[in-house]
Amino acid sequence: MAFQTSAPDTVQYRDTRPKGQLWWRQIGWRHVVAVALIIYAVFPLIFALSTSLNPGGSISGSSKLFQNVDLANFKKLFAETDFPSWAMNSIIICTVTALGTLLMGASAAYAFSRFRFRGRHGALTSLLIIQMFPQMLAFVAIFLLLLSLGDVFPIIGLNQILGLIAIYLGGSLGSNTFLMYGFFNTIPRELDEAAKLDGCTHAQIFWQIILRLVLPILTVVGLLSFVATYGDFIIAKVVMQANDKFTIAVGLYQWASNPRAVPWSLFAAGAIIAAIPVVILFLFLQKYIVSGLTAGSVKG
Amino acid sequence: MRRSIPFVAAVVGLGLTLTACGGNSGTETTTTKAPEATTTSEAPKFSGELTFWVDEERIKDFPGVASDFEAEFGVKVNLVQKANADMKTDFLAQAPTGKGPDLIVGAHDWVGELVANGAAAPVQLEDTSGLSAGALTAFSSEGQLYGVPYAVENIALIRNNELVKETPETLDEVIAQNDETKAKYPLVVQQGKDGDAYHLNPLMTSFGISILATDADGGYIGEEGISGTGGDAWATWLAEQGKKGWLSPDIDGQVATDAFKNGETPYIITGPWNVVGGEGRFAESGMDVSVLPIPSAGGETARPFAGYQGIYVSAESANKVAANAFVSYIARGDVQTKLYKEGGRIPVASEAAAAVDDELLKGFAIAGQDAVAAPGLAEMDSIWGNWGKTQVAIISGKAANPTDAWAELGTQINDLFKK
Amino acid sequence: MSERSALSETGSTVAPAPDLTPGRGTTSHARDIGKGFLVKLILVMLVDALGVYGIITAFGIGHWPIVISLVVGLVVVNWVYFSRRMVPLKYLLGGLIFLLVYQVFVMAYTGYVAFTNYGTGHMLTKEQAIERLQEYNQVRVPDSPTYPLTVLQRDGEIYFGIVDEGKALVGSAEQPLEEVSGAEVVQAGETTQRIASAPGFETIDFAGLLNLDQDISTIRVPWSSDPTSGSLSTDFGANGFRNQPALTYDADEDTMTHVETGVIYYADDNGSFTAADGTTLTPGWRVSVGFDNFKRMITEERLSGPFFTAATWTFAFAFLSVATTFALGLFIAITFNDERVRGRKIYRSLLILPYAFPGFLSALIWAGMLNRSYGFINQTLLGGAYIDWLGDPWLAKIAIIGVNLWLGFPYMFLITTGALQSIPSDINEAARIDGAGPFRVFRSLTLPLLLVSVTPLLIASFAFNFNNFSLIYMLTKGGPVYVGNEYGLGSTDILISTVYKIAIEGGGAKDYGLASAMSIIIFLVVGLVSYIGFRRTRSLEEIN
């Protein structure tokens, strides 16, 4: 059975590189678009960076960028605040949640994609629709739920990292499953059949064949889950009830909600640091996201 | 295809290649729940500890006092930071479960709502004679005390002494003074998109009106107090100032303080939180400022709101004894002196108030002599918002007829109490 | 669905050809049962151990819902994983358990709250409310002093001891204060005295109080056998206060009686004690009110009116947010999906940046940048223009969609990039060779294939934006407000922020019951819209 992942450098346009006008029409414009979009994407962040480097800076009053360049805010962030423990909590919570989401989402997507069972369509639809419940009032229910669970299993109760992770996992099936489901469906079933003929069980097919082929979508979903968890403060601030248990988002939210004097520059510094893990993660995962299941990977 | 792929397993983060042909791939619940069995920590709260919610602004006031208390009473006080905006809502939701905090710090105007919901416990103090009567009244409802006050805040007029030296008696003259000073603004008062009734209240009261009517004892009653000729004059005045440009929804707290710091205005109406006691505030930034009473705009005395800060005990606290001990401790004069030294807020215990040695804070205390407590009725929650928004609509010229918009606010307030 | 795939899809539940069915491959089974089965066994045993531990603990504290859920859960888990059938469920169960516990419970709870009057004045249980009313209506006996108090214990019962008019008095909750002989009395203040010890009693200091099982602040020691003489209570064992109840509760009649006026308050159906003249005592308690909250939404114009006003904008906002972010995200994904573009990696990484920032922070930054007089956009970018981005009803709407585009396009870029990978490039190549232009290839091949996998996500994104409370709140707070609106509603309020303003923020009272009812209606609306959209996608799916 011929089965191989082709390397990303399988270039489809093998002929000579386009030159001159043709280059502009086919490629050059993409660079122009890139630059324009990058300005749009990055500009507000430059603004935040400028604020973070200006002790006493604000986010609405200053119209000149980089008037002041001073790392005092960053030093303060790590020396005088709980920020380092928030960052650690965020990384742990988001990593575990992302991995858990992948495991649950991929299993579910496999089940929906490869098995035909009664209520399959109904289950798929309900999964998606249940996630649409507006959780604005959830803080009361979540508090009570964790209170009760914590009486029995203290480690998933209030103020517990695992308690928060469990809540995030509870909400992870919906759209993640869908994204993966769509992708799983594009993996030819001939592969499964061949494997079955080879004597492989459904579990072997899942773990050894399918998961490998859906790597791009796994990385995408993992990243999406990480980012979504990373930015949440609404649920996290209900669950986490001690300063050193906060996540970055909760901690920064607390600073921003000071009714009197928000430490904007410190806040911006925190946000800049907060963005780094996601950017690194993306840089690292990018090649898997676009690794490409090119033609010829499956010749059933 | 039997070249097994450890990489996938690595991505998934679990060495589950082991399970390859086992058909157990759905047991992932175990991976997150597994540690439960081994962990028996996090015993239920024992009575020797208190959980105390403090907001981002006041968290720095308490660590010293909390450790003193622990040394004296053997009870540890865990300070938990809670966003000011969430504190009351979360407390109301959590208190009935008995698992909420034992203590929260809050403003006196929460009394009405905390009592209406049965969230705060009544407090009885051994001796209240050392505390300011105004503060005690502010934390009381129907004769019962529900919180122990420790500090008071009010806004004042801050002058940049490098720009002007003398301050006229009335606000109109203050504005006229800028004809010579030629600063960008004669004065700034923070508003923002949704307005800020708190910062405009001293000017409004100088027109002889008050947001709620008062009874003979000076207590607020459920009726608006803003209509009549004073109200019309105020609305008209607001619209005029809006046209002059110094009073504007574009000037939010941040813009206002920046303008003052950058010397774009000689005056700002603000509170101690911008002036003294912390990094980046006017005094600490090296500015030469004076704190003055707010001049009258409408002819009568300008009365800022006095905002009392205090500590509430949860009605369902499992540690009432220790919590009561803590609030009694906070009522002590020497403790309030320490709170003042560490947090830089004007204390309400007379012994501690006498110890205030900072010129700027003294200025605030003097500016606060005519201050009145903000109403603590539960309805205020919605009044604040509408009040600010109506004023901003008048200032920005969006309300076609200022006096009508103002009268409408009065009607809305009365409707609230009729419901 | 092709014939070939149908064969594999029959799965293990209805197996026409057993030897082809996953999970029953005889060769692999014989070879792998040891390892695979063992791991499964260990994992399920772990779950069982935890479950049994949980059942015992929950049983111990009498938490029946958890006991029942755990028992049911354990039976299901063991059944599913040791059965040879139900293969799909083996893959779904883990996620479903989390979903049930953490999502469905939250929904069910909200559903339950919608039928109660939970909210300001009705946050407590009846028991708590009665307790609180009594506690709140303890009035200090006029001119009574503060007594230095000593907590004593005898035979496990707590006694309070004070010195009144030179007499040492001791009493407990059961036994009114009476003079005790032989007590050692010491000076406490200038004019006050305290009992240091009393014969037969053990004196408890503050540290001892903390270790008592009982909360001494709730103990009321009758002043004398005359119930109207009041009672003695303490704060933290240091001081005693003589209080009298202003209200008394009659448990048999379920009434509260005002001691001074004699007015009787009856427990009513709305969870309050109410007198004949209609005055009520606060706090009240939480009761079921049936469909009242839903009825109010229809019958009260001031509730239903804003709902309809916000609905149009909510749909427009959610739809436009999805459309713009998807269009831009897809455009970027396709633009940089060409291998020949150098620096793609850097471009992609920079374009993902808006997504890396915590969203609420970005919204705050944008709000600052859009300030009319001082914001960077007007001041610097537009050279001192005076555009009221957030203060004009239409501009504010445009600003919100613009900011949401900025926040949301990297997400769409990510998922479309991911989904594009699933489209075999030989299809495109073939189409090109057949002479189809790039646009034609995109419209006829790439887009339809892409939509199959991303449409559900577009629907999910629509639903997310439909309830995107935090964006609206951080950026405009729903403003600019309609002048004089009683709830402070404004032209960019979406349904969920309308609910928040009406039922939680405004009106002087939190009304979680009403808010829950409104949330449910919103859920029904967005759920229905999504369901219809979903049905349509399914037809797409069948085609492929």
mmCIF file of C-alpha atoms in Angstrom, chain B residues 274-278 280-289 358 360:
data_model
loop_
_atom_site.group_PDB
_atom_site.id
_atom_site.type_symbol
_atom_site.label_atom_id
_atom_site.label_comp_id
_atom_site.label_asym_id
_atom_site.label_seq_id
_atom_site.Cartn_x
_atom_site.Cartn_y
_atom_site.Cartn_z
ATOM 1 C CA ASN B 274 -4.727 61.089 41.008
ATOM 2 C CA VAL B 275 -2.982 63.511 43.287
ATOM 3 C CA VAL B 276 -0.938 61.846 45.953
ATOM 4 C CA GLY B 277 0.045 58.496 47.377
ATOM 5 C CA GLY B 278 1.264 56.474 44.446
ATOM 6 C CA GLY B 280 2.683 58.498 38.639
ATOM 7 C CA ARG B 281 0.320 60.738 40.590
ATOM 8 C CA PHE B 282 0.673 64.508 40.443
ATOM 9 C CA ALA B 283 2.659 64.891 43.657
ATOM 10 C CA GLU B 284 4.887 61.924 42.921
ATOM 11 C CA SER B 285 5.476 63.152 39.371
ATOM 12 C CA GLY B 286 7.017 66.257 40.892
ATOM 13 C CA MET B 287 4.223 68.715 40.121
ATOM 14 C CA ASP B 288 3.607 71.690 42.367
ATOM 15 C CA VAL B 289 -0.109 71.486 43.100
ATOM 16 C CA ASP B 358 0.124 65.417 54.369
ATOM 17 C CA LEU B 360 -2.474 67.685 50.035
#
